[in-house]
XYZ file of C-alpha atoms in Angstrom:
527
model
C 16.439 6.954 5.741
C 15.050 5.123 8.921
C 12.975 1.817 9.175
C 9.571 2.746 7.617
C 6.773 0.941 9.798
C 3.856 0.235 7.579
C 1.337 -2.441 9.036
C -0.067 -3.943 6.188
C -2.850 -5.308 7.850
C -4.524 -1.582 6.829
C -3.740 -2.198 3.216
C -6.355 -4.682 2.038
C -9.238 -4.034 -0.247
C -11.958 -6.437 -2.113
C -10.747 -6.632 -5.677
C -14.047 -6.554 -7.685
C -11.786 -8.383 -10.246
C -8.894 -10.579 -10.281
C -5.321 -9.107 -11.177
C -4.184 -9.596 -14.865
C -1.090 -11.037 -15.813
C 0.425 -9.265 -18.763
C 2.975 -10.564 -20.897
C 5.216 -8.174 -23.088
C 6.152 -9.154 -26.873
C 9.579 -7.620 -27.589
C 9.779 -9.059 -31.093
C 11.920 -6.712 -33.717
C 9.378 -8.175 -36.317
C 5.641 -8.870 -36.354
C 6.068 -12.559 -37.656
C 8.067 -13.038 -34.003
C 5.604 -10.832 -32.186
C 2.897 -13.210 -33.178
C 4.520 -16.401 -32.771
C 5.134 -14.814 -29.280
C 1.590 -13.546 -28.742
C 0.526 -17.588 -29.647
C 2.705 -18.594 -26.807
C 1.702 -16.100 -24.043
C -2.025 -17.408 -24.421
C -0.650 -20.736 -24.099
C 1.195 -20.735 -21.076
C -1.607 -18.444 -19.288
C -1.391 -14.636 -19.960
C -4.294 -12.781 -19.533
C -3.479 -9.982 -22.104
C -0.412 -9.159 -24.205
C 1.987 -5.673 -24.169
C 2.721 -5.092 -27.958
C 6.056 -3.147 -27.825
C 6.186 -1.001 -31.094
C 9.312 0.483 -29.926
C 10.875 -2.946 -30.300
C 10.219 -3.312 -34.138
C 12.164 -2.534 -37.063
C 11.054 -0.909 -40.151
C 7.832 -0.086 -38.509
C 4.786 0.569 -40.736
C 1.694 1.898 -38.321
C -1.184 0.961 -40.524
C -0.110 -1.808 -42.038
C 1.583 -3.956 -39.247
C -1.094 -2.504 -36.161
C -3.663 -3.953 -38.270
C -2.198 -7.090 -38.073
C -1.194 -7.177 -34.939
C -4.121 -6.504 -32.945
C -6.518 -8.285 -35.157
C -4.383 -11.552 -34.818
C -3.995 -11.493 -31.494
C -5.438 -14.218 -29.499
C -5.194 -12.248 -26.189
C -6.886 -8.989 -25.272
C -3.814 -6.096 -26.158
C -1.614 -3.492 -24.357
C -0.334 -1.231 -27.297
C 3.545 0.841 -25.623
C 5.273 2.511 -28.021
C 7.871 3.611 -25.447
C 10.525 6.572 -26.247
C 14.424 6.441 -24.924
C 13.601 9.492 -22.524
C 11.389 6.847 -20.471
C 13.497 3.622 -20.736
C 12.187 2.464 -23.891
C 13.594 2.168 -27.667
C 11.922 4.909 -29.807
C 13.753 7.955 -30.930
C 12.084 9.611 -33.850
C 9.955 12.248 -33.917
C 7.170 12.594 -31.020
C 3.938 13.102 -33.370
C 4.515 10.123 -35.265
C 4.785 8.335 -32.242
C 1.263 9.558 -30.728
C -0.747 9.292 -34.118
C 0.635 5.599 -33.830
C -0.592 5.294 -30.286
C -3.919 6.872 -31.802
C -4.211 4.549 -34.824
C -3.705 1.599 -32.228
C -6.889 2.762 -30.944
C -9.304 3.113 -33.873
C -7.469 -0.353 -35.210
C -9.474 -1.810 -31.862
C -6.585 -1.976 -29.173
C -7.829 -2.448 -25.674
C -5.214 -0.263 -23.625
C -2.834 2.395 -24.512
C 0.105 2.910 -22.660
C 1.656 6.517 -22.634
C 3.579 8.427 -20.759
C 2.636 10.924 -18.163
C 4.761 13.335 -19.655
C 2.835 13.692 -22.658
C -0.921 12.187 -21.163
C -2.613 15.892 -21.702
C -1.607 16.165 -24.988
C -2.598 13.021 -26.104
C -5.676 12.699 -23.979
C -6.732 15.756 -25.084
C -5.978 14.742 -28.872
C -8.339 11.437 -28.850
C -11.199 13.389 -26.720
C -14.565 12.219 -28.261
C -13.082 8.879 -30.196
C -12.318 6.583 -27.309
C -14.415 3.263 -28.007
C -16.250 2.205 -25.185
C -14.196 -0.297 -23.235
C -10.823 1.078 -24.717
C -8.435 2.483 -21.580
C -5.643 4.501 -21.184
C -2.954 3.613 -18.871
C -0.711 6.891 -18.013
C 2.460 5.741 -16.740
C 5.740 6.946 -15.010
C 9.001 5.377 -14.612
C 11.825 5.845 -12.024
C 14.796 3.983 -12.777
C 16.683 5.728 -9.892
C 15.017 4.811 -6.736
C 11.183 4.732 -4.975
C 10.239 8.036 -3.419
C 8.495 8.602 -0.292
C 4.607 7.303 -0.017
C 3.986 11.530 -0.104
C 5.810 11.680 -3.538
C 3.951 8.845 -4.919
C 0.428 10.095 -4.438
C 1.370 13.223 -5.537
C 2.160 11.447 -8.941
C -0.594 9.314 -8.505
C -2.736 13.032 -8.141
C -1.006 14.541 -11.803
C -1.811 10.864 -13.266
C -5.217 11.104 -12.313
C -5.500 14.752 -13.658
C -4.890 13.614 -16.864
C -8.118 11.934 -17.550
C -5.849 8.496 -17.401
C -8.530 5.445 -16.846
C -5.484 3.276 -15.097
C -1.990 4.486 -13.415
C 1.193 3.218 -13.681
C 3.201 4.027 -11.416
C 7.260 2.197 -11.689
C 9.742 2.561 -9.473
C 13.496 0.920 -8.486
C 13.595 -0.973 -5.407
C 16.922 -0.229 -3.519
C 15.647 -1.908 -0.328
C 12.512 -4.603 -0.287
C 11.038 -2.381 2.284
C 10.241 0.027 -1.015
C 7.861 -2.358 -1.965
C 5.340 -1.444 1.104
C 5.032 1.909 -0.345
C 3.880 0.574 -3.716
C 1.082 -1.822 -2.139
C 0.093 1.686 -0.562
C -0.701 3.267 -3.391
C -2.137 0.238 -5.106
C -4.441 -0.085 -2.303
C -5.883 3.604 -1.513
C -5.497 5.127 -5.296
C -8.784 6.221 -6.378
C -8.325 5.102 -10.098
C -7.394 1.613 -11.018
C -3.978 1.029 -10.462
C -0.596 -1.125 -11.763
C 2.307 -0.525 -9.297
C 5.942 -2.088 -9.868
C 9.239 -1.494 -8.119
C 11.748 -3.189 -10.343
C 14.707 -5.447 -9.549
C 15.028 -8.549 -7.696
C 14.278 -6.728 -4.522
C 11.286 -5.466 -5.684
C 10.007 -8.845 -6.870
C 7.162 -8.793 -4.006
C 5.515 -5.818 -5.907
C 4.706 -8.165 -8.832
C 3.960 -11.066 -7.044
C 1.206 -9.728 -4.257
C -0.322 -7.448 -6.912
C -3.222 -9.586 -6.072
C -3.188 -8.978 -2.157
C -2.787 -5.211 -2.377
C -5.289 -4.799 -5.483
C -2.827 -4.007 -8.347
C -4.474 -3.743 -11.820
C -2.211 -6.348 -13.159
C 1.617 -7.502 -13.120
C 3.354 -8.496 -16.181
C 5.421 -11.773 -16.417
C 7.706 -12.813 -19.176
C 7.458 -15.366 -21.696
C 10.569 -16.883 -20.533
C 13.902 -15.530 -18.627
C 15.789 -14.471 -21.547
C 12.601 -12.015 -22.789
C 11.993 -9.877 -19.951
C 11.242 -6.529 -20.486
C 12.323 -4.706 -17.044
C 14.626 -6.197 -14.053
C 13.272 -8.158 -11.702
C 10.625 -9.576 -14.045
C 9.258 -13.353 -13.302
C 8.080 -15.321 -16.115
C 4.401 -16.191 -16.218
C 5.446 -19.467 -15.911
C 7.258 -18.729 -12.260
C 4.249 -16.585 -11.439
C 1.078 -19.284 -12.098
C 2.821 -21.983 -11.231
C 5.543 -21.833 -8.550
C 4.063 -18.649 -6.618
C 0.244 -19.818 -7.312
C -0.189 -16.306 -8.509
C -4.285 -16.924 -9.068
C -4.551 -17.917 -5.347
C -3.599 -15.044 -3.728
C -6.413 -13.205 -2.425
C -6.599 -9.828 0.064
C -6.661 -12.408 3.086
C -3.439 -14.382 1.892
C -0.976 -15.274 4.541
C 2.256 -14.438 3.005
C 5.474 -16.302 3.497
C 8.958 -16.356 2.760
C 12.924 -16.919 2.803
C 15.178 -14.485 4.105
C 18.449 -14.307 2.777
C 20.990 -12.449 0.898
C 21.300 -13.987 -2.048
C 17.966 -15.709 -1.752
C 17.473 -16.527 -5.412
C 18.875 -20.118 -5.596
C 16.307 -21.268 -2.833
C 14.064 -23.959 -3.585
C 11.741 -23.444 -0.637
C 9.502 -21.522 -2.783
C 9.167 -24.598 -4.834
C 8.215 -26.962 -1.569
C 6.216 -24.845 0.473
C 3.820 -23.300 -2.476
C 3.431 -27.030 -3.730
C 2.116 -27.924 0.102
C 0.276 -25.252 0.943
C -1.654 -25.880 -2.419
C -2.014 -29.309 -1.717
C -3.813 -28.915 1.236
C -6.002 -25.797 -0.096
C -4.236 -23.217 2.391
C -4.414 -19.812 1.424
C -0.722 -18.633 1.999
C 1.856 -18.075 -0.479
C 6.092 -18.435 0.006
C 8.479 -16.609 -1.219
C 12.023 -15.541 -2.034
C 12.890 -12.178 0.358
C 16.047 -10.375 -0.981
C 16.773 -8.971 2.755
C 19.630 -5.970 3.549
C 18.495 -5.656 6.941
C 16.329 -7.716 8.873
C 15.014 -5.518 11.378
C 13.734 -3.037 8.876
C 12.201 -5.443 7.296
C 10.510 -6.922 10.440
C 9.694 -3.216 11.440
C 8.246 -2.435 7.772
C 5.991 -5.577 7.086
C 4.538 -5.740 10.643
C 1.053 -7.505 10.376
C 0.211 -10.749 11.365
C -0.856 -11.726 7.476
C 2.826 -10.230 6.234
C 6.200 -12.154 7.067
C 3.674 -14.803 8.755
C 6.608 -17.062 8.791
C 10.154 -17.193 7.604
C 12.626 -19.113 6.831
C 16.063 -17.138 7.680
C 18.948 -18.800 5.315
C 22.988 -16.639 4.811
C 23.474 -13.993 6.404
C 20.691 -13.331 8.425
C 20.613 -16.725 10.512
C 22.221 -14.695 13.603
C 21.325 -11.170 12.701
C 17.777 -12.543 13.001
C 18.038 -13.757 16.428
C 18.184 -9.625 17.936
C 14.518 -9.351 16.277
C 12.591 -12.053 18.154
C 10.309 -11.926 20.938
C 10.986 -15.543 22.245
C 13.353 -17.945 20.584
C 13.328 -21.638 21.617
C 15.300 -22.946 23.872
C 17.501 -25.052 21.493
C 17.938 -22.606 19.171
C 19.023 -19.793 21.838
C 21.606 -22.599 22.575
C 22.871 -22.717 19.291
C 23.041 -19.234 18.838
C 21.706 -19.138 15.276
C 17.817 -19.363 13.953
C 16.471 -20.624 10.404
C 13.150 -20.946 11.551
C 10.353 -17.896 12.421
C 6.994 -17.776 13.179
C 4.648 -15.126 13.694
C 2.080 -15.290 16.194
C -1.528 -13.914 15.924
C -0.520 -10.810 18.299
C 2.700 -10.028 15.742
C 5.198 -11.733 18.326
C 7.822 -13.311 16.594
C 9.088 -16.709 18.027
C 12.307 -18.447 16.442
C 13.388 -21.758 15.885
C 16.634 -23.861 14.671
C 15.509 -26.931 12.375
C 19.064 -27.078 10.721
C 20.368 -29.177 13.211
C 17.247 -31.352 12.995
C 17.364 -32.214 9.603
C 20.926 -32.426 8.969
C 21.727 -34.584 12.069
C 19.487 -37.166 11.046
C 20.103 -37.249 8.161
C 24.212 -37.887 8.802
C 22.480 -40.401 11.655
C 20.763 -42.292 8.617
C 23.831 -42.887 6.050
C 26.128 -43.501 9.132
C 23.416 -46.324 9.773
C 23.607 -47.465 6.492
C 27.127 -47.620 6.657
C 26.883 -50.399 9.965
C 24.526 -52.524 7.844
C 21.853 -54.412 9.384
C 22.669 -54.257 13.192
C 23.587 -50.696 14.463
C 24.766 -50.189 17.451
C 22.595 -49.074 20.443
C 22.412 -45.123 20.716
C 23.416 -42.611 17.684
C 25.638 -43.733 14.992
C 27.399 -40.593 15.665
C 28.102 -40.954 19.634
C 32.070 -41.211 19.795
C 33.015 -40.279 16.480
C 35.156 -37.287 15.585
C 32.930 -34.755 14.097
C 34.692 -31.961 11.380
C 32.952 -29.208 10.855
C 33.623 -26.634 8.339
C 32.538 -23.065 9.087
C 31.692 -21.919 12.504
C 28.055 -19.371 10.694
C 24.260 -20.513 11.334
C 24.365 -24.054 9.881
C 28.041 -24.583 11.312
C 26.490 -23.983 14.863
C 23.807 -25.838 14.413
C 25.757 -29.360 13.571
C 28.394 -28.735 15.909
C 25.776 -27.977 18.636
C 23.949 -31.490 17.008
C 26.836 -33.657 16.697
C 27.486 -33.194 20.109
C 24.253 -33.519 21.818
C 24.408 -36.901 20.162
C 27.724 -37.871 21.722
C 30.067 -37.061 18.682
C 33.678 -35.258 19.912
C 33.462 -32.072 17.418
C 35.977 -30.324 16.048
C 35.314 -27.008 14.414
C 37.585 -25.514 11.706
C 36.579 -21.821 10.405
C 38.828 -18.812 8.012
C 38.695 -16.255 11.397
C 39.909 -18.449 13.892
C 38.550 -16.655 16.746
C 35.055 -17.898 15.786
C 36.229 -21.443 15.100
C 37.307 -21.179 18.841
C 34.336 -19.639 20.398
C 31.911 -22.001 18.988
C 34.441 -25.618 19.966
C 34.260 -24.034 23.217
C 30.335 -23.645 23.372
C 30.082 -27.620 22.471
C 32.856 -28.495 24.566
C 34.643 -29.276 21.126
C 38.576 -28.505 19.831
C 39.053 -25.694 17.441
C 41.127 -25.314 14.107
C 42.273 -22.741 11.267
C 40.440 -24.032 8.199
C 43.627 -23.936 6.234
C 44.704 -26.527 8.837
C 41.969 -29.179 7.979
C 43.908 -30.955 4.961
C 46.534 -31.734 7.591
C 44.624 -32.773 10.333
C 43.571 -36.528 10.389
C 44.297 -37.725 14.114
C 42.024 -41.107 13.375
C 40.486 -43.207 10.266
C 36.573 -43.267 10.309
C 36.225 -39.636 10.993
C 32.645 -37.612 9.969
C 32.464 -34.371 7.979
C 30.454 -31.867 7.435
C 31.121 -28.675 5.071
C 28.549 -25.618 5.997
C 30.764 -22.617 4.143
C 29.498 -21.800 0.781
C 32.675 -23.366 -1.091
C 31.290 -25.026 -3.867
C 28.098 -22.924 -4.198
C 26.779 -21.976 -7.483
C 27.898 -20.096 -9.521
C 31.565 -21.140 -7.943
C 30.896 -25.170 -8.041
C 35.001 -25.833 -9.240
C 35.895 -24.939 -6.060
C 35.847 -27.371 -2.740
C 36.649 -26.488 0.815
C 38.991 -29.779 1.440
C 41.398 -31.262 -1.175
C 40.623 -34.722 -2.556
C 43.777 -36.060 -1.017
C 42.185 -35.801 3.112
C 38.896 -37.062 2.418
C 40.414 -40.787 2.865
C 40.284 -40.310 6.517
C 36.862 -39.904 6.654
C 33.776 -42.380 6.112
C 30.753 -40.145 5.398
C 30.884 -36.231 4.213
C 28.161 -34.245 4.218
C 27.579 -30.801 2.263
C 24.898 -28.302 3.766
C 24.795 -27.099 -0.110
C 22.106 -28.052 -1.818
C 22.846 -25.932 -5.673
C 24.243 -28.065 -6.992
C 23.093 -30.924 -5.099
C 26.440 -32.778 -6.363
C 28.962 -30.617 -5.050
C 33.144 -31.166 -6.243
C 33.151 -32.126 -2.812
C 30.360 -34.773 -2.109
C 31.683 -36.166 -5.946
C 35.447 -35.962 -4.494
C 34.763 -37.884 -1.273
C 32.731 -40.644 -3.061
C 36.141 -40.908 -5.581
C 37.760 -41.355 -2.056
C 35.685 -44.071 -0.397
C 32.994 -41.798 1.645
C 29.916 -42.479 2.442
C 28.061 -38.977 1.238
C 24.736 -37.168 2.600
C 23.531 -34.472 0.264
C 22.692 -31.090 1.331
C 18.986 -31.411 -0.600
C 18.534 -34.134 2.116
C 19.146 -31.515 5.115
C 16.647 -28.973 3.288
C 13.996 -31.282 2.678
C 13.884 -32.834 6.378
C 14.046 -29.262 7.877
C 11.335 -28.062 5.527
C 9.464 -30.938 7.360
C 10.040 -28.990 10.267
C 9.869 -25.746 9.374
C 6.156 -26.771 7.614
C 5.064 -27.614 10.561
C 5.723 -24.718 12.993
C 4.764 -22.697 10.235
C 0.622 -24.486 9.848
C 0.598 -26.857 12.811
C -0.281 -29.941 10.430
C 2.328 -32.645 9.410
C 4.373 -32.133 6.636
C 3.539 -33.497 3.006
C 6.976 -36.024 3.358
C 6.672 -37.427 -0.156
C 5.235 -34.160 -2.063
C 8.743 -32.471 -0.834
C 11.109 -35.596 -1.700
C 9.150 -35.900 -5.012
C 9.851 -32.299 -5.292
C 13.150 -31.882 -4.630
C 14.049 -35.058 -7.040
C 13.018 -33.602 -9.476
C 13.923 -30.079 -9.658
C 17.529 -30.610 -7.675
């Protein structure tokens, strides 16, 4: 399938209310389903999903009594069969006249399946309560069909008598996610739409900028009840889920994986601070220019940061890229202007140059030499990708001879040649120690979570060098950075790179300085 161009600009409507945030109990008994009903009020749920099919030894009367009187929040009652995802596999009219009872026992929503919605809409015709609902739902667990396919199921939803639709789909691409703030957005009839999986997490968390019903968050990581689900914690408090408005500037990381980033964490905290109405976000990207070409408005993609593997791939989308960046060949840094142009930026080198600059200076003690601490020394880097450019393009602007070491040689060589710099097989690093006093800096992903025994350099060669530096920030103590302190090295943490070009980065991205402290505080205490 080819890009789909969808300019979300068109896909903004007034919200008479605010979206809920749902949180599903998955308890197996009714004891755990209220302890967990307790706790979703707590941490901020608007309303709770009662899962029946998640019980044992289920007994209707007795146990939906008690469950929906004692709940503190306003309920959701699923009883969900196998044949749509869920647990339930006995006989279908037990399972409606439970769905029924859940009603007359003073639910506020039923949840049922639009398999079965004229059967049992038809069946409870003349005994809904006033301000009881039904939500008629349908789950794909394959894939998200085309925006025609999805308001034709939107159309057989809405012929059911259904008061809300649910529509849930898979994400296979993050583009699928425009097509479910389509629907949520021009559906006649309230609706709740969902592509699951991590790269449909945008589809929960702008349910509020494309008019969703509501999203559903879990009570904590280990409880969620579909892939891709946040926890309500993740939602109210590190996405500012009840700030997000139709007119929200949306923001983001692109990367592949994208997960581990703690931008989210920095830039949501700022914006907040300052009362802007934007929101940042992890972006699980495949391909970049279908994403650019899909999420084309000026309020959508409004700036980016562009992390592994994009950081060049990026570059071929711009409209302008700065001059320093086009230099180093690789971009972190994008901003869209008010016309859609997209200009690009390289911060890397800004933030992890000075940084190396500063514990180099701390090294010389109280009277550095004139000029950067780095002018004549021999500069190592490891990895010739995005942040490898950017520090050997760095390192030598500020004097340093670099050498650049890289697995396909080839590349190793082409960038050396770019800074005027030697090149070297990475295999040959442990070897190579021409002079004492030497700098170096690691940008591969050896090391990275979830493979932190592993280290780019053996213990034995870091002697030779008096500061290391590791462009990984997770973990922020890295076998290497603890390896070359064991050794003698002066060591810069990756964390410290992030946070001075998120300085940056905050900056192009809202023309006002960045909060300096707010990030540092940040970053201290959730590295």
């Amino acid at each position: 399938m080819g890009s789909l161009s969808v300019d979300t600009s068109n896909l903004q409507k007034s919200s008479s209310s605010a979206t809920l945030v749902c949180t599903p109990v998955l308890g197996t008994t009714v004891n755990q389903m209220l302890v967990d009903m307790a706790r979703a009020k707590e941490i901020g749920a608007d309303l709770v999903e009662i899962r029946l099919d998640y019980l044992t030894n289920f007994n209707p009367r007795f146990h939906l009594q008690t469950l929906i009187k004692q709940c503190p929040l306003p309920t959701i009652v699923t009883y969900r069969p196998t044949w749509e995802g869920g647990r339930y596999e006995g006989d279908e009219n037990r399972r409606q006249d439970a769905l029924s009872l859940a009603m007359e026992l003073g639910a506020d929503y039923i949840d049922v399946e639009l398999q079965v919605a004229h059967e049992f809409n038809s069946s409870i015709h003349g005994k809904k309560p006033d301000n009881f609902k039904v939500i008629v739902s349908s789950h794909n667990f394959h894939d998200t069909p085309s925006s025609e396919a999805i308001a034709n199921l939107i159309a057989r939803i809405q012929s059911t008598g259904a008061d809300i639709a649910k529509i849930v789909t898979t994400a296979s691409d993050i583009t699928d996610c425009a097509r479910i703030f389509q629907i949520t957005v021009h559906s006649q009839i309230p609706t709740i739409g969902i592509a699951l999986g991590e790269r449909g997490l945008l589809s929960r968390l702008l349910s509020p900028k494309y008019g969703g019903y509501l999203t559903y968050g879990a009570l904590d990581a280990d409880t969620a009840s579909a892939p891709g689900q946040t926890t309500v914690k993740d939602l109210l408090e590190l996405y500012n889920f009840r700030l997000i408005k139709p007119d929200t500037k949306v923001y983001g990381i692109i990367g592949k994986p994208v997960g581990h980033s703690k931008s989210p964490l920095l830039f949501n905290a700022a914006f907040k601070s300052v009362g802007l109405n934007a929101v940042y976000m992890h972006f699980l990207v495949d391909d970049v220019e279908k994403f650019f070409n899909t999420y084309s408005s000026p309020d959508f993609a409004s700036g980016c940061s562009c992390t592994i593997p994009h950081k060049e791939a990026a570059l071929k989308c711009m409209d302008e890229v700065d001059h320093i960046a086009k230099k180093i060949g690789a971009i972190n840094n994008i901003v869209r202007r008010p016309d859609g142009k997209l200009i690009a930026f390289n911060t890397d080198y800004i933030g992890a140059i000075t940084a190396i600059e500063d514990g180099l200076l701390a090294l010389e003690g109280a009277k550095p030499a004139p000029g950067s601490p780095l002018s004549g020394k021999l500069f190592v880097v490891l990895g010739a990708g995005g942040a490898g450019k950017s520090l050997a393009y760095g390192a030598s602007q500020k004097g340093a001879r670099v050498v650049v070491a890289n697995r396909t040689f080839e590349r190793a060589k082409e960038l050396a040649n770019k800074v005027g710099g030697k090149s070297l097989p990475l295999c040959e690093v442990e070897n190579f120690h021409p002079e004492e006093g030497m700098v170096l800096a690691n940008t591969t992903s050896v090391g990275m979570k979830p493979n932190m025994d592993q280290t780019p350099i053996p213990k034995h060669a870091l002697k030779h060098y008096c500061l290391v530096f590791d462009a990984i920030y997770t973990p922020k103590d890295t076998r290497l950075l603890r390896e070359a302190k064991e050794a003698g090295a002066a060591i810069v943490y990756g964390t410290e790179m992030l946070i001075r070009q998120g300085f940056e980065q905050y900056k192009n991205f809202t023309g006002l300085p960045a909060p300096e402290e707010l990030f540092r505080q940040l970053m201290e205490k959730h590295a």
